[in-house]
XYZ file of C-alpha atoms in Angstrom:
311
model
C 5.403 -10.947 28.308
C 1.622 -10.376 27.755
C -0.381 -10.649 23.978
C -0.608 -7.602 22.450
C -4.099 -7.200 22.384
C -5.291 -6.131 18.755
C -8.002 -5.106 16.971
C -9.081 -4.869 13.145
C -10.923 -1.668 11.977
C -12.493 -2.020 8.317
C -12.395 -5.578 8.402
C -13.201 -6.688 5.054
C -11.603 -9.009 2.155
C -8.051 -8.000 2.884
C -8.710 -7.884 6.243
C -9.827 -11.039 6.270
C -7.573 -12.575 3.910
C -4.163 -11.756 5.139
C -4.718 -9.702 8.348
C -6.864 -12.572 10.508
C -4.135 -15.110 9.427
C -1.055 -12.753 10.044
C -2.131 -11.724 13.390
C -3.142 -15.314 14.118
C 0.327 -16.510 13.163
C 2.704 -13.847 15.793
C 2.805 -15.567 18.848
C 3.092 -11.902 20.362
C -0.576 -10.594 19.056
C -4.370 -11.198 19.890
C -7.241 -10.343 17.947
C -9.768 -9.180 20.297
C -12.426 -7.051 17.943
C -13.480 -6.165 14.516
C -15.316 -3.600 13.244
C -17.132 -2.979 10.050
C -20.032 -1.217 8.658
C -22.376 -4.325 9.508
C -20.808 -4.829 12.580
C -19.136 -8.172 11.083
C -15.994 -9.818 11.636
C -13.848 -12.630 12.494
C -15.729 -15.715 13.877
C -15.789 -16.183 17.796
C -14.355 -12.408 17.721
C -16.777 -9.264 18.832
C -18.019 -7.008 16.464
C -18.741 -3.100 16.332
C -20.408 -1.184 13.795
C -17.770 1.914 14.555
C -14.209 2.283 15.978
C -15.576 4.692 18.549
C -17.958 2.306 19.995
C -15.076 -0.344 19.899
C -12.658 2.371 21.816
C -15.371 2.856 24.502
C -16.207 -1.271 24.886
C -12.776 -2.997 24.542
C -10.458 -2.343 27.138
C -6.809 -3.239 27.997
C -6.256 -2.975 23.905
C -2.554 -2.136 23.208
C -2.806 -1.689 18.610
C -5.181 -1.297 15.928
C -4.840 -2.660 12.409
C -6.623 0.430 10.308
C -7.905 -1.179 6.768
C -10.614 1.182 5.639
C -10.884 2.711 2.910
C -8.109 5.423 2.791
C -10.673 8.494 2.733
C -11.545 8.041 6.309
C -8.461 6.854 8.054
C -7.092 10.093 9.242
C -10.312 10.832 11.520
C -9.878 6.844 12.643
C -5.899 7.011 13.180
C -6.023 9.970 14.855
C -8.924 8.874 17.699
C -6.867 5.469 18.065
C -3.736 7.375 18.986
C -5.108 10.024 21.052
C -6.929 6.756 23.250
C -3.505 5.374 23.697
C -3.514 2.849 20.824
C 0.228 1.733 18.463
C -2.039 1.831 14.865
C -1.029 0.284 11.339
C -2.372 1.308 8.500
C -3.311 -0.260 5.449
C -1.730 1.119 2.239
C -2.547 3.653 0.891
C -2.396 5.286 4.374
C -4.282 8.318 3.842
C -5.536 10.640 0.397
C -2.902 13.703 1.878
C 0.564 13.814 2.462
C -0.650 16.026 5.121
C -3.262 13.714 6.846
C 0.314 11.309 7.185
C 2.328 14.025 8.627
C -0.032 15.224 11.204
C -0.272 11.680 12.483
C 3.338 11.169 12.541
C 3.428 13.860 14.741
C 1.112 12.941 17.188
C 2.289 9.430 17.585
C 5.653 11.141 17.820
C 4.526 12.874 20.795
C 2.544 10.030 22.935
C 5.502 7.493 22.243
C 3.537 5.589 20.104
C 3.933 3.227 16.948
C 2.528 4.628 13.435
C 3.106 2.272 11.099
C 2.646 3.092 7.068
C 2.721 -0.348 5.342
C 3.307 -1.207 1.757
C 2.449 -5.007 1.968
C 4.019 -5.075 -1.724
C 7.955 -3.922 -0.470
C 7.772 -7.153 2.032
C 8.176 -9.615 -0.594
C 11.423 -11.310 -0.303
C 11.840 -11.070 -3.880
C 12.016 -7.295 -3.693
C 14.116 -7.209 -0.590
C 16.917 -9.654 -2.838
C 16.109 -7.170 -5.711
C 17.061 -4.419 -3.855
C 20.229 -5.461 -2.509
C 21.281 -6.298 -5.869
C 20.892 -2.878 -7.095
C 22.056 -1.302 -4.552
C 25.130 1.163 -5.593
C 24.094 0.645 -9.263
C 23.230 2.815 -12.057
C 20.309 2.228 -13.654
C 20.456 2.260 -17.572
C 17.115 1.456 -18.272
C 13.767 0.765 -16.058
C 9.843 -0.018 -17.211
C 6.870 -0.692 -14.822
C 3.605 -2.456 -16.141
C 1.013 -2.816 -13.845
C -2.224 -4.089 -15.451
C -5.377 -5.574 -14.053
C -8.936 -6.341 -14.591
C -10.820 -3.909 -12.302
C -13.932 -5.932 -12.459
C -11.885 -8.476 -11.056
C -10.148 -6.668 -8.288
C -12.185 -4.221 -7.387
C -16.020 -5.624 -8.231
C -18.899 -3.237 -7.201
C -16.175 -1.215 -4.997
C -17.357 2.719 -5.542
C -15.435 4.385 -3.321
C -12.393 3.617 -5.306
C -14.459 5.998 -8.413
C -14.594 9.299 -5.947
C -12.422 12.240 -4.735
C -9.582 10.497 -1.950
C -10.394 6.594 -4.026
C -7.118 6.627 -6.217
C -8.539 5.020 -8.926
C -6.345 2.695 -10.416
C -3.443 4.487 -8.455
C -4.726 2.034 -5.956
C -2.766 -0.208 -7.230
C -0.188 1.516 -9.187
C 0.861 3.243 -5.874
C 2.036 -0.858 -5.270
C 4.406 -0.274 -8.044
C 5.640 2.451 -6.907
C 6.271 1.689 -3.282
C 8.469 -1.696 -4.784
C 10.369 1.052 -6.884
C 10.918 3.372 -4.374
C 12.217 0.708 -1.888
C 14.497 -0.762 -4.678
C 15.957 2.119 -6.828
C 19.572 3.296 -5.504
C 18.673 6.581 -5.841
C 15.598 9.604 -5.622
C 12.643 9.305 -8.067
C 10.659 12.104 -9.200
C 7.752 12.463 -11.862
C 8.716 14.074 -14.907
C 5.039 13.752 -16.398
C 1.968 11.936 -16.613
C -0.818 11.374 -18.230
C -4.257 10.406 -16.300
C -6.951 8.879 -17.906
C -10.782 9.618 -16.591
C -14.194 7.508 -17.398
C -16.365 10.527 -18.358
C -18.847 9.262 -15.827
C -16.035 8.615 -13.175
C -13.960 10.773 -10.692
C -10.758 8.815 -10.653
C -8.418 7.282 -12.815
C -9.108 4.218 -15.015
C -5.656 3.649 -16.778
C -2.007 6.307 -16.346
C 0.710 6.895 -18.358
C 3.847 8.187 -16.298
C 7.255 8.890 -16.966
C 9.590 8.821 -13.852
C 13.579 10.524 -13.406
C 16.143 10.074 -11.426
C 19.887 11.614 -11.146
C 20.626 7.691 -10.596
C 19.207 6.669 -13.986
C 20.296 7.308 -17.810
C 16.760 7.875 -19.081
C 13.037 8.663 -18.195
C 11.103 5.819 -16.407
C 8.006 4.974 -18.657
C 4.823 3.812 -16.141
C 1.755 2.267 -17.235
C -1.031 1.553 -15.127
C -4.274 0.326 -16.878
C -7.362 -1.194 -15.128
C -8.910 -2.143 -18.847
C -6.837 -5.443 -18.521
C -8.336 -8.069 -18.926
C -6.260 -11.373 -20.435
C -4.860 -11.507 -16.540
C -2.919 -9.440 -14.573
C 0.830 -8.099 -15.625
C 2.546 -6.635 -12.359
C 6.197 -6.366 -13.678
C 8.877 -4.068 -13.244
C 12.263 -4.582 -15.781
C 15.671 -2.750 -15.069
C 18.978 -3.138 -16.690
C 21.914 -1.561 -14.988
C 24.754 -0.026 -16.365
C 27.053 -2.875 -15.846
C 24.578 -5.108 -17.878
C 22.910 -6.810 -15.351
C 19.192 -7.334 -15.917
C 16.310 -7.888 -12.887
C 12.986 -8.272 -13.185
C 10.173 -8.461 -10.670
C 6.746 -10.518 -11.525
C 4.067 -11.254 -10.138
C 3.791 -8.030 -7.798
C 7.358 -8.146 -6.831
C 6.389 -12.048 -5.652
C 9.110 -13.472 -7.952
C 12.658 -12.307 -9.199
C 14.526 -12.821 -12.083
C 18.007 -12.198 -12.873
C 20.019 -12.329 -16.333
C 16.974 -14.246 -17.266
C 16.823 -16.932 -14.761
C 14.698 -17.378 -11.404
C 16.225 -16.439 -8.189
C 15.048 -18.408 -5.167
C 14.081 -16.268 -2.085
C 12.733 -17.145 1.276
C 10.544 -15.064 3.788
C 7.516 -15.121 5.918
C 5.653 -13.141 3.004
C 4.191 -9.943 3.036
C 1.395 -9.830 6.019
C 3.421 -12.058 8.519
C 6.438 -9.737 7.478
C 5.025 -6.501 8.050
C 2.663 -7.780 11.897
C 6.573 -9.269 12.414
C 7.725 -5.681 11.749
C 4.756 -4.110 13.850
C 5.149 -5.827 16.875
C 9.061 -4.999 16.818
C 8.472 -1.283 16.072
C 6.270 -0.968 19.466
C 8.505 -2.852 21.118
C 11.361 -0.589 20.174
C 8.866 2.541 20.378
C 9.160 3.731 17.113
C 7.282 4.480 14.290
C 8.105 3.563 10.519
C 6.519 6.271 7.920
C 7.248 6.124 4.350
C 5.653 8.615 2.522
C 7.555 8.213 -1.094
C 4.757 6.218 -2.822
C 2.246 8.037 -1.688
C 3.943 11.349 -2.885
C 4.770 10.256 -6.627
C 1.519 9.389 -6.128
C 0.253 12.672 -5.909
C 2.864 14.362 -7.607
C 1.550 12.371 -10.699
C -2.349 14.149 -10.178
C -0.363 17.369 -9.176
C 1.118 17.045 -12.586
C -0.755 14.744 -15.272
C -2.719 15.807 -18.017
C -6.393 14.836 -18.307
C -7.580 12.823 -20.742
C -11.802 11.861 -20.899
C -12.137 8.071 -21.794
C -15.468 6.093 -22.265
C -17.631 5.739 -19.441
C -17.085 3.307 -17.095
C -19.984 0.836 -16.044
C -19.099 -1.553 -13.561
């Protein structure tokens, strides 16, 4: 069985961080191109300035690994498909619920693979946590998810306009590991979005979620003004008394207080692992519940104008 020949478009930190290696590391994949706005990518590995100059000078390529920035990917996805191409996209995999659907469609129609990854749901630890709660009622739940933006996202001002998500980009990491792991819907009740007065986007949120499969709201934070390290944590106690909680990003579990051991590839290997089995089977894999508390929480937050934001 040939390589599937594969090719990086937006090739940047992540891209090089996790994708490179992950694609590297499945004996079933090759990396063949890059692109990126300077025409830069992996070493020994050609490099275009544009996907549609990589379409027209790479040939025999079988997937594309789409890690823009989410306010272009629909245009992108939808060129790769209609050339032929199985694409994965980066999360968050588009600003619309719309943009998603419409490419779900068309993949749907050529037989190909559209895969929307959450890299945050293939932590072992959150596939253990979800098994345990499976079939449970939830008595109580928080999420804290607080980083230093200057940090994480230094000199990066896309993530400030229209389509950037502000610190949603993120949250919405949160909220895929809660959607993947709560036995049951979840729906926001309210929110409360807080805006630099100089900025487009979101610099901190306060949410509450619901669920028929939980005894009380959900409280959210999300806050980007965090800067004594980084607090990714989500705490539940169930009805029958048992107590989980996810650190680190869903990287580590704890239950009834003490650490529970878990074993996987990790998150990039799982989800290329994932990729290369979807084409095989010639499906597609779309999960659009992050993304739509996601917007459900700007369809529905108050507004509230914080000090500008200087990066």
């Amino acid at each position: 069985m040939r390589p599937l020949r594969i090719a990086i478009i937006g090739f940047g930190k992540i891209a090089g961080d996790q994708h490179v290696p992950s694609i590297a590391g499945h004996e079933r994949l090759e990396l063949v191109a890059t692109t990126s706005r300077q025409g830069k990518g992996a070493q020994g590995i050609p490099g275009f300035a544009d996907h549609r100059e990589l379409l027209r000078e790479v040939s025999d390529l079988d997937a594309v690994a789409i890690c823009t920035p989410p306010s272009v990917r629909y245009d992108i996805a939808r060129d790769c498909l209609e050339a032929g191409l199985h694409c994965l996209l980066e999360k968050p995999p588009g600003v619309t619920l719309g943009e998603i659907e419409e490419l779900a469609c068309i993949a749907e129609g050529r037989q190909l693979t559209l895969f929307t990854t959450w890299h945050a749901q293939a932590n072992p630890a959150v596939d253990a946590a979800a098994e345990l709660l499976a079939g449970q009622r939830i008595a109580c739940m928080e999420i804290n998810w607080r980083e230093d933006v200057r940090k994480w996202h230094p000199g990066q001002q896309w993530i400030w306009e229209p389509g950037g998500f502000g610190v949603f980009d993120p949250g919405i990491n949160a909220l895929s590991i809660a959607a993947k792991i709560f036995p049951g819907p979840l729906f926001v009740r309210e929110a409360e979005l807080l805006f630099p007065a100089n900025r487009q986007t979101p610099i901190a949120a306060n949410m509450r979620l619901a669920s028929p499969s939980a005894n009380g709201d959900i409280p959210v934070v999300f806050d980007w003004r965090h800067s004594a390290g980084e607090a990714w944590t989500i705490e539940i106690e169930t009805e029958a008394g048992m107590r989980l909680k996810l650190l680190d990003g869903g990287g580590r579990l704890e239950v009834d207080g003490q650490p529970r051991a878990t074993e996987g590839l990790g998150e990039y290997a799982t989800l290329y692992r994932d990729f290369v089995d979807l084409i095989d089977e010639r499906r597609s894999l779309v999960d659009l519940r992050p993304l739509r508390l996601c917007a459900d929480a700007f369809l529905l937050g108050r507004r509230t104008i914080v000090e500008p934001f200087e990066d």
